[in-house]
Short mmCIF file of C-alpha atoms in Angstrom, two decimals:
data_model
loop_
_atom_site.label_atom_id
_atom_site.label_comp_id
_atom_site.label_asym_id
_atom_site.label_seq_id
_atom_site.Cartn_x
_atom_site.Cartn_y
_atom_site.Cartn_z
CA UNK A 1 -12.49 -11.27 15.19
CA UNK A 2 -9.11 -10.03 15.46
CA UNK A 3 -7.62 -13.02 13.31
CA UNK A 4 -10.42 -12.34 10.58
CA UNK A 5 -9.51 -8.42 10.51
CA UNK A 6 -5.87 -9.22 9.89
CA UNK A 7 -7.16 -12.08 7.23
CA UNK A 8 -8.75 -9.48 5.60
CA UNK A 9 -6.10 -6.99 5.71
CA UNK A 10 -4.01 -9.82 4.06
CA UNK A 11 -6.47 -10.64 1.40
CA UNK A 12 -6.87 -6.91 0.50
CA UNK A 13 -3.16 -6.63 -0.19
CA UNK A 14 -2.47 -9.86 -1.62
CA UNK A 15 -3.87 -8.18 -4.90
CA UNK A 16 -1.36 -5.49 -5.14
CA UNK A 17 1.93 -7.57 -3.89
CA UNK A 18 0.85 -10.35 -6.31
CA UNK A 19 0.77 -8.08 -9.50
CA UNK A 20 4.03 -6.62 -8.43
CA UNK A 21 6.34 -8.86 -10.40
CA UNK A 22 4.45 -10.00 -13.23
CA UNK A 23 2.44 -6.54 -14.32
CA UNK A 24 5.30 -4.97 -16.49
CA UNK A 25 6.39 -8.51 -17.94
CA UNK A 26 2.90 -8.97 -18.73
CA UNK A 27 2.44 -5.65 -20.77
CA UNK A 28 5.71 -6.41 -22.20
CA UNK A 29 4.23 -9.62 -23.42
CA UNK A 30 1.35 -8.04 -25.02
CA UNK A 31 4.10 -5.84 -27.11
CA UNK A 32 3.61 -2.80 -25.08
CA UNK A 33 6.39 0.12 -25.53
CA UNK A 34 8.82 0.72 -22.60
CA UNK A 35 7.17 4.23 -21.67
CA UNK A 36 3.64 2.64 -21.91
CA UNK A 37 4.69 -0.16 -19.35
CA UNK A 38 5.28 2.34 -16.75
CA UNK A 39 1.86 3.93 -17.72
CA UNK A 40 0.16 0.45 -17.42
CA UNK A 41 1.86 -0.09 -13.71
CA UNK A 42 0.90 3.07 -12.68
CA UNK A 43 -2.77 3.28 -14.00
CA UNK A 44 -3.83 1.03 -11.00
CA UNK A 45 -2.60 3.42 -8.44
CA UNK A 46 -4.02 6.66 -10.69
CA UNK A 47 -7.75 5.00 -9.92
CA UNK A 48 -6.93 3.98 -6.49
CA UNK A 49 -6.07 7.55 -5.68
CA UNK A 50 -9.73 8.66 -6.18
CA UNK A 51 -11.39 5.60 -4.92
CA UNK A 52 -9.36 5.96 -1.78
CA UNK A 53 -10.34 9.53 -1.07
CA UNK A 54 -14.24 9.20 -2.12
CA UNK A 55 -14.20 6.07 -0.50
CA UNK A 56 -13.48 7.82 3.01
CA UNK A 57 -16.76 9.62 2.73
CA UNK A 58 -19.08 6.45 2.36
CA UNK A 59 -16.84 4.63 5.29
CA UNK A 60 -17.77 7.37 7.70
CA UNK A 61 -21.65 7.45 6.59
CA UNK A 62 -22.35 3.76 5.91
CA UNK A 63 -19.92 2.03 8.01
CA UNK A 64 -16.62 0.36 6.67
CA UNK A 65 -18.25 -3.37 6.61
CA UNK A 66 -20.58 -2.43 3.74
CA UNK A 67 -17.97 -0.86 1.70
CA UNK A 68 -15.37 -3.75 2.22
CA UNK A 69 -18.13 -6.30 1.00
CA UNK A 70 -18.52 -4.05 -1.95
CA UNK A 71 -15.02 -3.54 -2.65
CA UNK A 72 -14.17 -7.15 -2.40
CA UNK A 73 -17.04 -8.47 -4.68
CA UNK A 74 -16.19 -6.04 -7.80
CA UNK A 75 -12.79 -6.30 -7.25
CA UNK A 76 -12.93 -10.22 -8.00
CA UNK A 77 -15.33 -9.47 -11.00
CA UNK A 78 -12.31 -7.18 -12.21
CA UNK A 79 -9.27 -9.34 -11.66
CA UNK A 80 -10.98 -11.94 -13.86
CA UNK A 81 -10.82 -9.65 -16.77
CA UNK A 82 -6.92 -9.63 -16.70
CA UNK A 83 -6.95 -13.03 -17.97
CA UNK A 84 -8.85 -12.28 -21.23
CA UNK A 85 -7.11 -9.28 -22.49
CA UNK A 86 -5.22 -9.39 -25.86
CA UNK A 87 -3.54 -5.87 -26.10
CA UNK A 88 -1.62 -3.22 -24.10
CA UNK A 89 -4.59 -0.70 -24.15
CA UNK A 90 -7.10 -3.42 -22.76
CA UNK A 91 -4.77 -4.34 -19.95
CA UNK A 92 -4.41 -0.27 -19.12
CA UNK A 93 -8.16 -0.09 -19.26
CA UNK A 94 -8.45 -3.19 -16.66
CA UNK A 95 -5.85 -1.68 -14.56
CA UNK A 96 -7.84 1.61 -14.21
CA UNK A 97 -10.92 -0.50 -13.22
CA UNK A 98 -8.82 -2.61 -10.75
CA UNK A 99 -7.68 0.40 -9.06
CA UNK A 100 -11.15 1.95 -8.80
CA UNK A 101 -12.62 -1.07 -7.12
CA UNK A 102 -9.49 -2.22 -4.94
CA UNK A 103 -9.29 1.41 -3.62
CA UNK A 104 -12.10 1.40 -1.46
CA UNK A 105 -11.31 -1.74 0.32
CA UNK A 106 -7.95 -0.89 2.52
CA UNK A 107 -9.11 2.18 3.89
CA UNK A 108 -12.16 0.58 4.85
CA UNK A 109 -10.67 -2.31 6.79
CA UNK A 110 -8.08 -0.19 8.38
CA UNK A 111 -10.89 2.27 9.55
CA UNK A 112 -12.70 -0.99 10.78
CA UNK A 113 -10.01 -2.57 12.95
CA UNK A 114 -8.96 1.05 14.60
CA UNK A 115 -12.58 1.74 15.72
CA UNK A 116 -12.88 -1.77 16.75
CA UNK A 117 -9.81 -1.68 19.07
CA UNK A 118 -11.03 1.46 20.12
CA UNK A 119 -7.68 3.45 19.66
CA UNK A 120 -6.13 1.08 22.49
CA UNK A 121 -2.28 0.46 21.58
CA UNK A 122 -2.65 1.82 17.85
CA UNK A 123 1.11 1.27 17.42
CA UNK A 124 1.05 -2.40 18.25
CA UNK A 125 -2.42 -2.93 16.55
CA UNK A 126 -0.91 -1.39 13.50
CA UNK A 127 2.13 -3.54 13.90
CA UNK A 128 -0.12 -6.69 13.86
CA UNK A 129 -1.92 -5.30 10.80
CA UNK A 130 1.59 -4.25 9.30
CA UNK A 131 2.27 -8.10 9.66
CA UNK A 132 -0.68 -9.06 7.37
CA UNK A 133 0.77 -6.54 5.14
CA UNK A 134 4.13 -8.27 5.36
CA UNK A 135 2.68 -11.61 4.86
CA UNK A 136 0.95 -10.34 1.82
CA UNK A 137 4.43 -8.92 0.48
CA UNK A 138 5.63 -12.78 1.24
CA UNK A 139 3.09 -14.83 -0.20
CA UNK A 140 1.77 -12.49 -2.93
CA UNK A 141 4.73 -12.19 -5.32
CA UNK A 142 6.34 -15.65 -4.48
CA UNK A 143 3.06 -17.21 -5.69
CA UNK A 144 2.59 -15.06 -8.65
CA UNK A 145 6.11 -15.26 -9.73
CA UNK A 146 6.20 -19.07 -9.52
CA UNK A 147 2.53 -19.76 -10.67
CA UNK A 148 3.46 -17.20 -13.76
CA UNK A 149 6.37 -19.12 -14.77
CA UNK A 150 4.42 -22.54 -14.47
CA UNK A 151 1.03 -22.03 -15.72
CA UNK A 152 1.20 -18.34 -17.19
CA UNK A 153 -0.43 -14.84 -15.63
CA UNK A 154 -3.66 -15.54 -16.46
CA UNK A 155 -3.98 -18.12 -13.93
CA UNK A 156 -2.79 -15.79 -11.35
CA UNK A 157 -5.23 -13.30 -11.88
CA UNK A 158 -8.39 -15.65 -11.76
CA UNK A 159 -6.84 -17.25 -8.62
CA UNK A 160 -6.67 -13.70 -7.00
CA UNK A 161 -10.12 -13.15 -8.22
CA UNK A 162 -11.34 -16.29 -6.29
CA UNK A 163 -9.27 -14.79 -3.17
CA UNK A 164 -11.21 -11.49 -3.62
CA UNK A 165 -14.75 -13.00 -3.83
CA UNK A 166 -13.59 -15.01 -0.54
CA UNK A 167 -12.68 -11.95 1.21
CA UNK A 168 -16.39 -10.36 0.66
CA UNK A 169 -17.72 -13.54 1.66
CA UNK A 170 -15.81 -13.49 5.12
CA UNK A 171 -16.73 -9.69 5.69
CA UNK A 172 -20.09 -10.89 6.35
CA UNK A 173 -19.16 -12.27 9.27
CA UNK A 174 -17.82 -8.86 10.61
CA UNK A 175 -20.46 -7.19 13.11
CA UNK A 176 -21.78 -3.55 11.99
CA UNK A 177 -19.66 -0.67 14.18
CA UNK A 178 -22.40 1.52 13.94
CA UNK A 179 -25.95 1.94 12.48
CA UNK A 180 -26.64 2.99 8.65
CA UNK A 181 -26.44 7.04 8.58
CA UNK A 182 -27.88 8.87 5.87
CA UNK A 183 -26.09 10.69 3.38
CA UNK A 184 -27.33 14.17 3.00
CA UNK A 185 -24.59 15.82 2.06
CA UNK A 186 -23.80 16.58 -1.68
CA UNK A 187 -20.37 15.39 -2.99
CA UNK A 188 -19.03 18.99 -3.11
CA UNK A 189 -19.58 19.39 0.85
CA UNK A 190 -17.72 16.28 1.60
CA UNK A 191 -14.91 17.26 -0.19
CA UNK A 192 -14.78 20.36 1.88
CA UNK A 193 -14.90 18.16 4.78
CA UNK A 194 -11.81 17.13 4.01
CA UNK A 195 -9.70 20.20 4.29
CA UNK A 196 -9.79 20.49 8.08
CA UNK A 197 -7.66 17.23 8.11
CA UNK A 198 -4.59 19.22 6.01
CA UNK A 199 -4.29 21.72 9.24
CA UNK A 200 -3.05 18.40 11.27
CA UNK A 201 0.42 18.31 11.29
CA UNK A 202 0.43 14.77 12.32
CA UNK A 203 -1.66 13.84 9.53
CA UNK A 204 0.31 15.61 6.99
CA UNK A 205 3.55 13.71 7.86
CA UNK A 206 1.52 10.42 7.68
CA UNK A 207 0.49 11.67 4.30
CA UNK A 208 3.88 12.55 3.17
CA UNK A 209 5.19 9.36 4.42
CA UNK A 210 2.64 7.20 2.61
CA UNK A 211 3.39 9.27 -0.58
CA UNK A 212 7.08 8.31 -0.09
CA UNK A 213 6.93 4.72 0.46
CA UNK A 214 4.48 3.98 -1.95
CA UNK A 215 6.60 5.90 -4.76
CA UNK A 216 9.36 3.85 -3.61
CA UNK A 217 7.14 0.42 -4.11
CA UNK A 218 5.93 1.67 -7.41
CA UNK A 219 9.96 1.90 -8.73
CA UNK A 220 10.77 -1.32 -7.27
CA UNK A 221 7.70 -2.74 -9.10
CA UNK A 222 8.24 -1.62 -12.03
CA UNK A 223 12.59 -1.73 -12.04
CA UNK A 224 13.19 -4.86 -9.99
CA UNK A 225 11.75 -7.17 -12.54
CA UNK A 226 13.89 -5.66 -15.48
CA UNK A 227 17.04 -5.42 -13.34
CA UNK A 228 16.49 -9.09 -12.60
CA UNK A 229 16.09 -9.49 -16.11
CA UNK A 230 18.96 -7.50 -17.38
CA UNK A 231 21.09 -9.53 -15.02
CA UNK A 232 19.99 -12.79 -17.04
CA UNK A 233 18.16 -14.14 -13.85
CA UNK A 234 14.64 -16.26 -14.22
CA UNK A 235 11.63 -14.30 -13.86
CA UNK A 236 10.66 -16.03 -10.61
CA UNK A 237 13.50 -14.42 -8.99
CA UNK A 238 11.98 -10.90 -8.78
CA UNK A 239 9.04 -12.13 -7.12
CA UNK A 240 11.37 -14.09 -4.49
CA UNK A 241 13.30 -10.71 -4.03
CA UNK A 242 10.32 -8.94 -3.07
CA UNK A 243 8.98 -11.60 -0.58
CA UNK A 244 12.36 -11.09 1.17
CA UNK A 245 11.50 -7.70 2.40
CA UNK A 246 8.28 -9.23 3.68
CA UNK A 247 9.81 -11.68 5.65
CA UNK A 248 12.05 -8.98 7.11
CA UNK A 249 9.43 -6.70 8.03
CA UNK A 250 6.94 -9.20 9.51
CA UNK A 251 9.62 -10.53 12.07
CA UNK A 252 9.93 -7.14 13.24
CA UNK A 253 6.26 -6.66 13.29
CA UNK A 254 5.44 -9.73 15.55
CA UNK A 255 8.79 -10.10 17.70
CA UNK A 256 9.14 -8.18 20.76
CA UNK A 257 10.70 -5.28 18.63
CA UNK A 258 6.84 -4.19 17.96
CA UNK A 259 7.09 -2.87 21.40
CA UNK A 260 9.24 0.61 19.72
CA UNK A 261 5.86 1.55 17.76
CA UNK A 262 4.17 2.56 21.04
CA UNK A 263 7.76 3.28 23.20
CA UNK A 264 8.89 5.91 20.72
CA UNK A 265 7.62 8.92 18.62
CA UNK A 266 5.90 7.61 15.64
CA UNK A 267 7.22 10.57 13.36
CA UNK A 268 10.82 9.82 14.37
CA UNK A 269 10.30 6.04 13.66
CA UNK A 270 8.78 6.87 10.06
CA UNK A 271 11.90 9.54 9.11
CA UNK A 272 14.62 6.55 10.28
CA UNK A 273 12.22 4.01 7.92
CA UNK A 274 12.84 6.36 4.97
CA UNK A 275 16.48 6.50 5.61
CA UNK A 276 16.71 2.76 5.44
CA UNK A 277 14.44 2.53 2.12
CA UNK A 278 16.75 5.12 0.75
CA UNK A 279 19.89 2.96 1.48
CA UNK A 280 18.22 -0.16 -0.07
CA UNK A 281 17.25 1.56 -3.33
CA UNK A 282 21.09 3.05 -3.35
CA UNK A 283 22.47 -0.52 -2.72
CA UNK A 284 20.32 -1.85 -5.26
CA UNK A 285 21.53 0.57 -8.06
CA UNK A 286 25.16 -0.53 -7.17
CA UNK A 287 24.96 -4.52 -7.00
CA UNK A 288 24.76 -7.15 -9.80
CA UNK A 289 24.37 -10.63 -8.24
CA UNK A 290 21.56 -12.54 -6.27
CA UNK A 291 23.31 -12.51 -2.71
CA UNK A 292 23.62 -8.70 -2.86
CA UNK A 293 20.39 -7.86 -3.71
CA UNK A 294 18.98 -10.08 -1.18
CA UNK A 295 20.99 -7.97 0.88
CA UNK A 296 19.52 -4.84 -0.25
CA UNK A 297 15.69 -6.43 0.21
CA UNK A 298 16.47 -7.24 4.01
CA UNK A 299 17.38 -3.62 4.34
CA UNK A 300 14.13 -2.25 2.50
CA UNK A 301 12.30 -4.61 4.77
CA UNK A 302 13.53 -2.83 7.81
CA UNK A 303 12.54 0.37 6.38
CA UNK A 304 9.25 -0.68 5.58
CA UNK A 305 8.64 -2.14 9.13
CA UNK A 306 9.63 1.09 10.64
CA UNK A 307 7.30 3.30 7.94
CA UNK A 308 4.21 1.32 7.86
CA UNK A 309 3.11 0.94 11.31
CA UNK A 310 3.85 4.55 12.50
CA UNK A 311 1.93 6.08 9.30
CA UNK A 312 -1.13 4.20 10.30
CA UNK A 313 -0.80 4.95 13.91
CA UNK A 314 -0.20 8.91 13.17
CA UNK A 315 -3.87 8.52 11.32
CA UNK A 316 -5.17 6.62 14.27
CA UNK A 317 -3.72 9.29 17.04
CA UNK A 318 -4.57 12.25 14.94
CA UNK A 319 -8.13 11.85 13.57
CA UNK A 320 -11.56 11.56 15.47
CA UNK A 321 -14.18 8.35 15.14
CA UNK A 322 -16.33 10.73 12.77
CA UNK A 323 -13.30 11.64 10.36
CA UNK A 324 -11.54 8.18 10.65
CA UNK A 325 -12.72 7.00 7.27
CA UNK A 326 -11.72 9.98 5.70
CA UNK A 327 -8.18 10.25 7.21
CA UNK A 328 -7.74 6.67 5.91
CA UNK A 329 -9.08 7.51 2.69
CA UNK A 330 -6.68 10.37 2.29
CA UNK A 331 -3.72 8.56 3.64
CA UNK A 332 -4.39 5.40 0.76
CA UNK A 333 -5.20 8.01 -1.63
CA UNK A 334 -1.44 9.63 -0.96
CA UNK A 335 -0.45 5.95 -1.20
CA UNK A 336 -1.98 5.47 -4.44
CA UNK A 337 -0.26 8.88 -5.81
CA UNK A 338 2.87 7.65 -4.72
CA UNK A 339 2.89 4.56 -6.56
CA UNK A 340 1.68 6.07 -9.45
CA UNK A 341 4.18 8.55 -9.92
CA UNK A 342 7.10 6.00 -8.96
CA UNK A 343 6.40 4.16 -11.74
CA UNK A 344 5.08 6.59 -14.30
CA UNK A 345 7.76 9.00 -13.79
CA UNK A 346 10.48 6.47 -14.36
CA UNK A 347 8.81 5.14 -17.46
CA UNK A 348 8.25 8.55 -18.66
CA UNK A 349 11.95 9.39 -18.74
CA UNK A 350 12.96 5.81 -19.90
CA UNK A 351 15.43 5.33 -17.01
CA UNK A 352 17.13 2.34 -16.36
CA UNK A 353 16.52 -0.04 -13.37
CA UNK A 354 19.87 1.72 -11.45
CA UNK A 355 19.02 5.10 -12.49
CA UNK A 356 15.49 4.60 -10.96
CA UNK A 357 16.58 3.22 -7.70
CA UNK A 358 19.04 6.38 -7.41
CA UNK A 359 16.54 8.79 -8.14
CA UNK A 360 13.88 7.63 -5.77
CA UNK A 361 16.75 7.27 -3.06
CA UNK A 362 17.31 11.03 -3.35
CA UNK A 363 13.75 11.88 -3.01
CA UNK A 364 13.61 9.70 0.03
CA UNK A 365 16.21 11.43 1.83
CA UNK A 366 15.13 14.97 1.01
CA UNK A 367 11.57 13.78 2.39
CA UNK A 368 13.12 12.24 5.78
CA UNK A 369 14.92 15.74 6.24
CA UNK A 370 11.60 17.77 5.74
CA UNK A 371 10.15 15.86 8.28
CA UNK A 372 12.46 15.95 10.57
CA UNK A 373 12.34 19.91 10.05
CA UNK A 374 8.41 19.76 10.39
CA UNK A 375 8.66 18.01 13.91
CA UNK A 376 11.39 20.55 15.37
CA UNK A 377 9.24 23.47 14.14
CA UNK A 378 5.91 22.00 15.84
CA UNK A 379 4.70 19.49 18.41
CA UNK A 380 3.42 16.94 16.00
CA UNK A 381 2.55 14.46 18.82
CA UNK A 382 0.10 17.18 20.42
CA UNK A 383 -1.69 18.31 16.98
CA UNK A 384 -4.81 17.17 17.75
#
């Protein structure tokens, strides 16, 4: 059962990571303007934000299994549409739909795994879940980069659609965690139910961390392929570079190093991870050769490995069984918001790749300091 859960998490994140190295260049091939490319890249995350949040309500009431099944199947249908678009506007519309359908899967999957494990060793559990994410970060960009260069991006999207359908079928094997509950609340009252979560300092730290990491990934998704192109490297290099940070992260997740997640305070690991990512982005802006870009992605991988399980563990530690779905929904909502802002703002200001990397690095350093100050003023570990 654990293997199946991690496999489903892998499949759900493959959609995101496989699109990273090809979305901006695919939009470019459809004659999209530079600023519009940034909006296309970020459109997925914009609608992802709303579906993340609203998914939390239905996860808590219907159970995560049913939400996962619907999400996987609908997302498979939408991903197929990428292969038939012929204009930037059509691509933008499909990205919007993709964000809506994909946004319900991940919070449902993480809610299921934390409830299934009953919060035992939450740090290590999230490290293994992070390994599944890291594996998707390795396989997704490498797969899409190679297949896109050989057969075209359309083949990548059709294959991803098949993966999503497979994910929906595999989810049928999972056992329900609790009986279906009737939804008697109106949508307005469900929104009010989210408000108490913002009074929990541990959850706030996790939400801020999610927004920050996602913003850096949004910039990476937009700027790295363009930097690779500007250095006159082949297109598949950007996919390879994105896979490298996944390799480093997954090693930290599965080796004895994963003990740090249950040994040290999650918010401290999170803050240190943000500094590593800031260092990586700064380094990326300064270098101009493939070996140095590889080093930069290795540093990024260390930061990602520190951040992701720590954020997820904070959600598990500072939410109850009845609010877990909403907490993860908000968590991935902030993740989606960060991805949208990261790519859209850099596109809006027409920043060069190097300017984009430096800007996000400064932002991450500021956030890391703010988390440190917040933790010093209140004991986050006992913010239940």
